[in-house]
PDB file of C-alpha atoms in Angstrom:
ATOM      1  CA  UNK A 862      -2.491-102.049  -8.160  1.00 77.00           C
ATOM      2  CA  UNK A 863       1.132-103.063  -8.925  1.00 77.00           C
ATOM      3  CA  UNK A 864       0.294-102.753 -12.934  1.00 79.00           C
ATOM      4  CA  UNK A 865      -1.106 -99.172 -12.303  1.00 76.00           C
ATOM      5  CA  UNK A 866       2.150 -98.277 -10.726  1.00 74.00           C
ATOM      6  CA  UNK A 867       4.322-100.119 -13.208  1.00 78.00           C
ATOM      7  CA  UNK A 868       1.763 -98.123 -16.012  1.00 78.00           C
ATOM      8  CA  UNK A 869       2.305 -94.727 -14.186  1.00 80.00           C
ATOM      9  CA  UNK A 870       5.921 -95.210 -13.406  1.00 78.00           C
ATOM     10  CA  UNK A 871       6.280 -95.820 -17.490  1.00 82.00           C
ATOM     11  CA  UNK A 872       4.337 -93.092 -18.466  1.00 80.00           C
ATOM     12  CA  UNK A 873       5.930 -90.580 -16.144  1.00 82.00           C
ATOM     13  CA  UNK A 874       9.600 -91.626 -16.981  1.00 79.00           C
ATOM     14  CA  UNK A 875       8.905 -91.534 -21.211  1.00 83.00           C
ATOM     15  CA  UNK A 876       6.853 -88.030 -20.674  1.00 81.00           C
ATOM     16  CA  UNK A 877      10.036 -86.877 -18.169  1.00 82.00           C
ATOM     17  CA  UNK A 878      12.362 -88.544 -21.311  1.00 82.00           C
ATOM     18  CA  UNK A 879      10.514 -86.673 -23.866  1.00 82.00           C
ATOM     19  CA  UNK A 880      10.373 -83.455 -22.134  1.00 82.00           C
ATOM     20  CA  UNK A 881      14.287 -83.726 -21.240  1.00 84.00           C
ATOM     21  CA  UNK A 882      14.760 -85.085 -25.645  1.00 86.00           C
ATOM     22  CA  UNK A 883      12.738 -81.390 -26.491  1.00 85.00           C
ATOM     23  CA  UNK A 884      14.186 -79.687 -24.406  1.00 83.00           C
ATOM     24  CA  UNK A 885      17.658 -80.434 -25.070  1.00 89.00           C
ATOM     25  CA  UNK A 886      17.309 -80.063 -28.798  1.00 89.00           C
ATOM     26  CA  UNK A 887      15.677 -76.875 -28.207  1.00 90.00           C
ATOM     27  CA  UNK A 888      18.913 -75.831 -26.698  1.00 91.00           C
ATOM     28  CA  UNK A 889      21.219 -77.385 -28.681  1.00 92.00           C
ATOM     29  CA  UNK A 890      19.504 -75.074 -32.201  1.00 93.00           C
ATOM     30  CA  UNK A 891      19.649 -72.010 -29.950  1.00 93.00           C
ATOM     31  CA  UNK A 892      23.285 -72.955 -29.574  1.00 93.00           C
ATOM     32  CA  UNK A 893      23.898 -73.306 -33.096  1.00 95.00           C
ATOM     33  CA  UNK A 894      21.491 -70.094 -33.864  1.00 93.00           C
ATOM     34  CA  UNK A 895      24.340 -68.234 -31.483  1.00 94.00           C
ATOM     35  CA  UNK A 896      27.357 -69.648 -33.299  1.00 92.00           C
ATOM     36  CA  UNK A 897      26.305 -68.415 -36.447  1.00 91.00           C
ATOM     37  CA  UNK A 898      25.464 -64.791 -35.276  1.00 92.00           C
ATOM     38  CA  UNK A 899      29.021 -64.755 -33.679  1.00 91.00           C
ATOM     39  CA  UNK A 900      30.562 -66.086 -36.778  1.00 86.00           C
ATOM     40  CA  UNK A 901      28.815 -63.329 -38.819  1.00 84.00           C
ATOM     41  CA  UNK A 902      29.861 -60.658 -36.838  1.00 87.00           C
ATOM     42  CA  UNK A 903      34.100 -61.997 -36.872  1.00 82.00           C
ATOM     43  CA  UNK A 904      33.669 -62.718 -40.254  1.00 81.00           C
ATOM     44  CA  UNK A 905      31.842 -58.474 -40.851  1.00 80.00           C
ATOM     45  CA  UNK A 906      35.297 -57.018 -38.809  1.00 84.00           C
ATOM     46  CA  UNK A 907      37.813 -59.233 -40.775  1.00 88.00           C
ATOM     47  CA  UNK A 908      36.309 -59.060 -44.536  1.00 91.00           C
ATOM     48  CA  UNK A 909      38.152 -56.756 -46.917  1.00 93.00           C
ATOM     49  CA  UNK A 910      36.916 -55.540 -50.011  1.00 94.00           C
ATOM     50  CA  UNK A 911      39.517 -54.670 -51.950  1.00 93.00           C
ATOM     51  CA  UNK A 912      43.391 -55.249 -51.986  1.00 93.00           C
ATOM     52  CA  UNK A 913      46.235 -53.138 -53.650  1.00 92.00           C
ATOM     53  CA  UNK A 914      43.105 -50.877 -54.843  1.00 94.00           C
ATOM     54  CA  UNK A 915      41.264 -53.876 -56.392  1.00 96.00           C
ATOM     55  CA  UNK A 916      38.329 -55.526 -55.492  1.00 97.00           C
ATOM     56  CA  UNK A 917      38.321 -58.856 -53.894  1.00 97.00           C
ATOM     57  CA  UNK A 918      35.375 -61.376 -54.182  1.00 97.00           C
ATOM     58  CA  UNK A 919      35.184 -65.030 -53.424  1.00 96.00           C
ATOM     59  CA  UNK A 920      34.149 -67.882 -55.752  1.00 96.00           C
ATOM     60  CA  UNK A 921      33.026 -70.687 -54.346  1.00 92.00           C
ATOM     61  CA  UNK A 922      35.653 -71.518 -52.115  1.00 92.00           C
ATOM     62  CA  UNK A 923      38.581 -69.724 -53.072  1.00 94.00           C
ATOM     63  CA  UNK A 924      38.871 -65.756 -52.668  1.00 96.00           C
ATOM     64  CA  UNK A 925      40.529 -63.804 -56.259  1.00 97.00           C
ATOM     65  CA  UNK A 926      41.460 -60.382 -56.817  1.00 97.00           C
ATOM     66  CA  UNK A 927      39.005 -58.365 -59.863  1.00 98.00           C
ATOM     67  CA  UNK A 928      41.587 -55.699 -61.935  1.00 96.00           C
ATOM     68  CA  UNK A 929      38.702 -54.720 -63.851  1.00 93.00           C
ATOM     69  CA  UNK A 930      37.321 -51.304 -65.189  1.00 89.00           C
ATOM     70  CA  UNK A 931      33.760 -52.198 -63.727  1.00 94.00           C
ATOM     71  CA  UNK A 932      32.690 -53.877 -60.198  1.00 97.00           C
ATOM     72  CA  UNK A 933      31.845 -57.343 -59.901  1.00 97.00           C
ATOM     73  CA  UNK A 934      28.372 -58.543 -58.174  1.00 96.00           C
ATOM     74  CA  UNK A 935      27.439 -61.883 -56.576  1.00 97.00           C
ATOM     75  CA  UNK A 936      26.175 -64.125 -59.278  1.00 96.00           C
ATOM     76  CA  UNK A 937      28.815 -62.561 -62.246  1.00 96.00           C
ATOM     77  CA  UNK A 938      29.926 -65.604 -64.655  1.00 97.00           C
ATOM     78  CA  UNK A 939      33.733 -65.180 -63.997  1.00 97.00           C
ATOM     79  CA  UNK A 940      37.205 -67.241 -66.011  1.00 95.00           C
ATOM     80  CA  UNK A 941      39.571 -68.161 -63.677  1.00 95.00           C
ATOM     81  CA  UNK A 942      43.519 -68.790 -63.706  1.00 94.00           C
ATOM     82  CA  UNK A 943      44.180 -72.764 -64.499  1.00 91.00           C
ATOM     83  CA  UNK A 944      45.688 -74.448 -61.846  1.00 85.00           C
ATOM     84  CA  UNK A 945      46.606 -77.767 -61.680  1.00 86.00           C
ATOM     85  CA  UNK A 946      43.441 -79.279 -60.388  1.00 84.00           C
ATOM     86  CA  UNK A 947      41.068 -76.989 -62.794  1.00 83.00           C
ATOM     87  CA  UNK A 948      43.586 -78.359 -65.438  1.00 86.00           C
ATOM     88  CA  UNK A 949      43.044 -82.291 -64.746  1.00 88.00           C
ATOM     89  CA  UNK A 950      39.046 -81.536 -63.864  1.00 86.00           C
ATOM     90  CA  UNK A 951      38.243 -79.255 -66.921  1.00 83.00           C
ATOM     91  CA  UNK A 952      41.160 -79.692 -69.466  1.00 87.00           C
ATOM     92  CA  UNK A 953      43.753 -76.612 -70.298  1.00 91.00           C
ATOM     93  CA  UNK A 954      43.362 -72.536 -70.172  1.00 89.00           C
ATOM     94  CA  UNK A 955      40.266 -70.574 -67.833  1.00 92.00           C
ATOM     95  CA  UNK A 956      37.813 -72.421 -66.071  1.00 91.00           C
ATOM     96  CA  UNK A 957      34.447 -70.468 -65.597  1.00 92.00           C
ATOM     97  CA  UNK A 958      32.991 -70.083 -61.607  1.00 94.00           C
ATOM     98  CA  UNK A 959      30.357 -67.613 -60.296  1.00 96.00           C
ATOM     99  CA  UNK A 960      30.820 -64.996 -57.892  1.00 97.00           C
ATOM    100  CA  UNK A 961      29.528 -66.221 -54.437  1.00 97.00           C
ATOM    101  CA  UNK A 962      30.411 -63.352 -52.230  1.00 95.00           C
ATOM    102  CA  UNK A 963      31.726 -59.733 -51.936  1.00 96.00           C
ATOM    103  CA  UNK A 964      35.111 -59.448 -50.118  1.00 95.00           C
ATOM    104  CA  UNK A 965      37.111 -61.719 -48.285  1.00 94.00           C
ATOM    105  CA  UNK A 966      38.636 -63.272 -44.711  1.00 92.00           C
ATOM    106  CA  UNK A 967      41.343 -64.334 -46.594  1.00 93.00           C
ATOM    107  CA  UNK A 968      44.665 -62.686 -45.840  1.00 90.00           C
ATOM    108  CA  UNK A 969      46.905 -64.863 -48.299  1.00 93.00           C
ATOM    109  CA  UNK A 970      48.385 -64.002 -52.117  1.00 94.00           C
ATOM    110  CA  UNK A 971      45.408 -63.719 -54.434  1.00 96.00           C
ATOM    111  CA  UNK A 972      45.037 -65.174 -57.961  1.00 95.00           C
ATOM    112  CA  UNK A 973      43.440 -62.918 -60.801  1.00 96.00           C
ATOM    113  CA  UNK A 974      40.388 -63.666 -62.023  1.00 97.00           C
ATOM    114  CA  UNK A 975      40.948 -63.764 -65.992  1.00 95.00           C
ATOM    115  CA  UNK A 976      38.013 -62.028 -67.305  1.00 95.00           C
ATOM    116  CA  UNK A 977      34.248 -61.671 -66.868  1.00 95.00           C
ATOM    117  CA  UNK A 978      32.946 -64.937 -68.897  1.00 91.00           C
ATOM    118  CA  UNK A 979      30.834 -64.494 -71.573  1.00 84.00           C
ATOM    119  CA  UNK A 980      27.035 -64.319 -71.597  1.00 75.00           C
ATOM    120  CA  UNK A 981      25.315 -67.780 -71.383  1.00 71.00           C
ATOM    121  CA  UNK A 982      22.076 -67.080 -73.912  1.00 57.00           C
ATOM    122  CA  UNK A 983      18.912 -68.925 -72.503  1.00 50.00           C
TER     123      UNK A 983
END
């Protein structure tokens, strides 16, 4: 008798563990599901498309003003300014990125993208 109580005291405190494990991580991605809908929704009333009358896009990490004729899209092959870190990374003048987003949060001085890079052929 004592072993079916130890056996159903065991069972009932790992299904009672389990249930508490699920349902906590259940929460916890609801949670982070939340987050990200509230971040979306700062970042769609703070994100600027164009400044001075130019459009504004983001590569990567860094946000850079476009003075060009025609619009960028996400996915344009892009030159960059050099900067000191491009410099010591990829050597002297432009250093090529790709156009990750439209717009920006940023509210800081913009570099100048350079020019659209050329065509890779494939």
């Amino acid at each position: 008798m004592a072993e079916a109580h130890r056996r159903g005291w065991s069972e009932g405190y790992r299904s009672g563990s389990e249930s508490s494990t699920s349902f906590s991580k259940s929460r916890v991605e609801r949670l982070e599901h939340r987050v990200k809908e509230l971040e979306e929704q700062l970042d769609a009333t703070r994100r600027v498309y164009q400044v001075d009358g130019h459009q504004v896009v983001e590569v990567g990490r860094y946000s850079y003003r476009w003075r060009g004729s025609e619009p960028l899209e996400v996915g344009d092959r892009v030159l960059l300014p050099e900067n000191y870190v491009s410099r010591m990374k990829d050597g002297p003048g432009p250093a090529a990125g790709v156009v990750s987003k439209l717009g920006t949060t940023y509210r800081g001085q913009l570099s100048d993208i350079v020019r659209r890079a050329p065509a890779t052929g494939k």
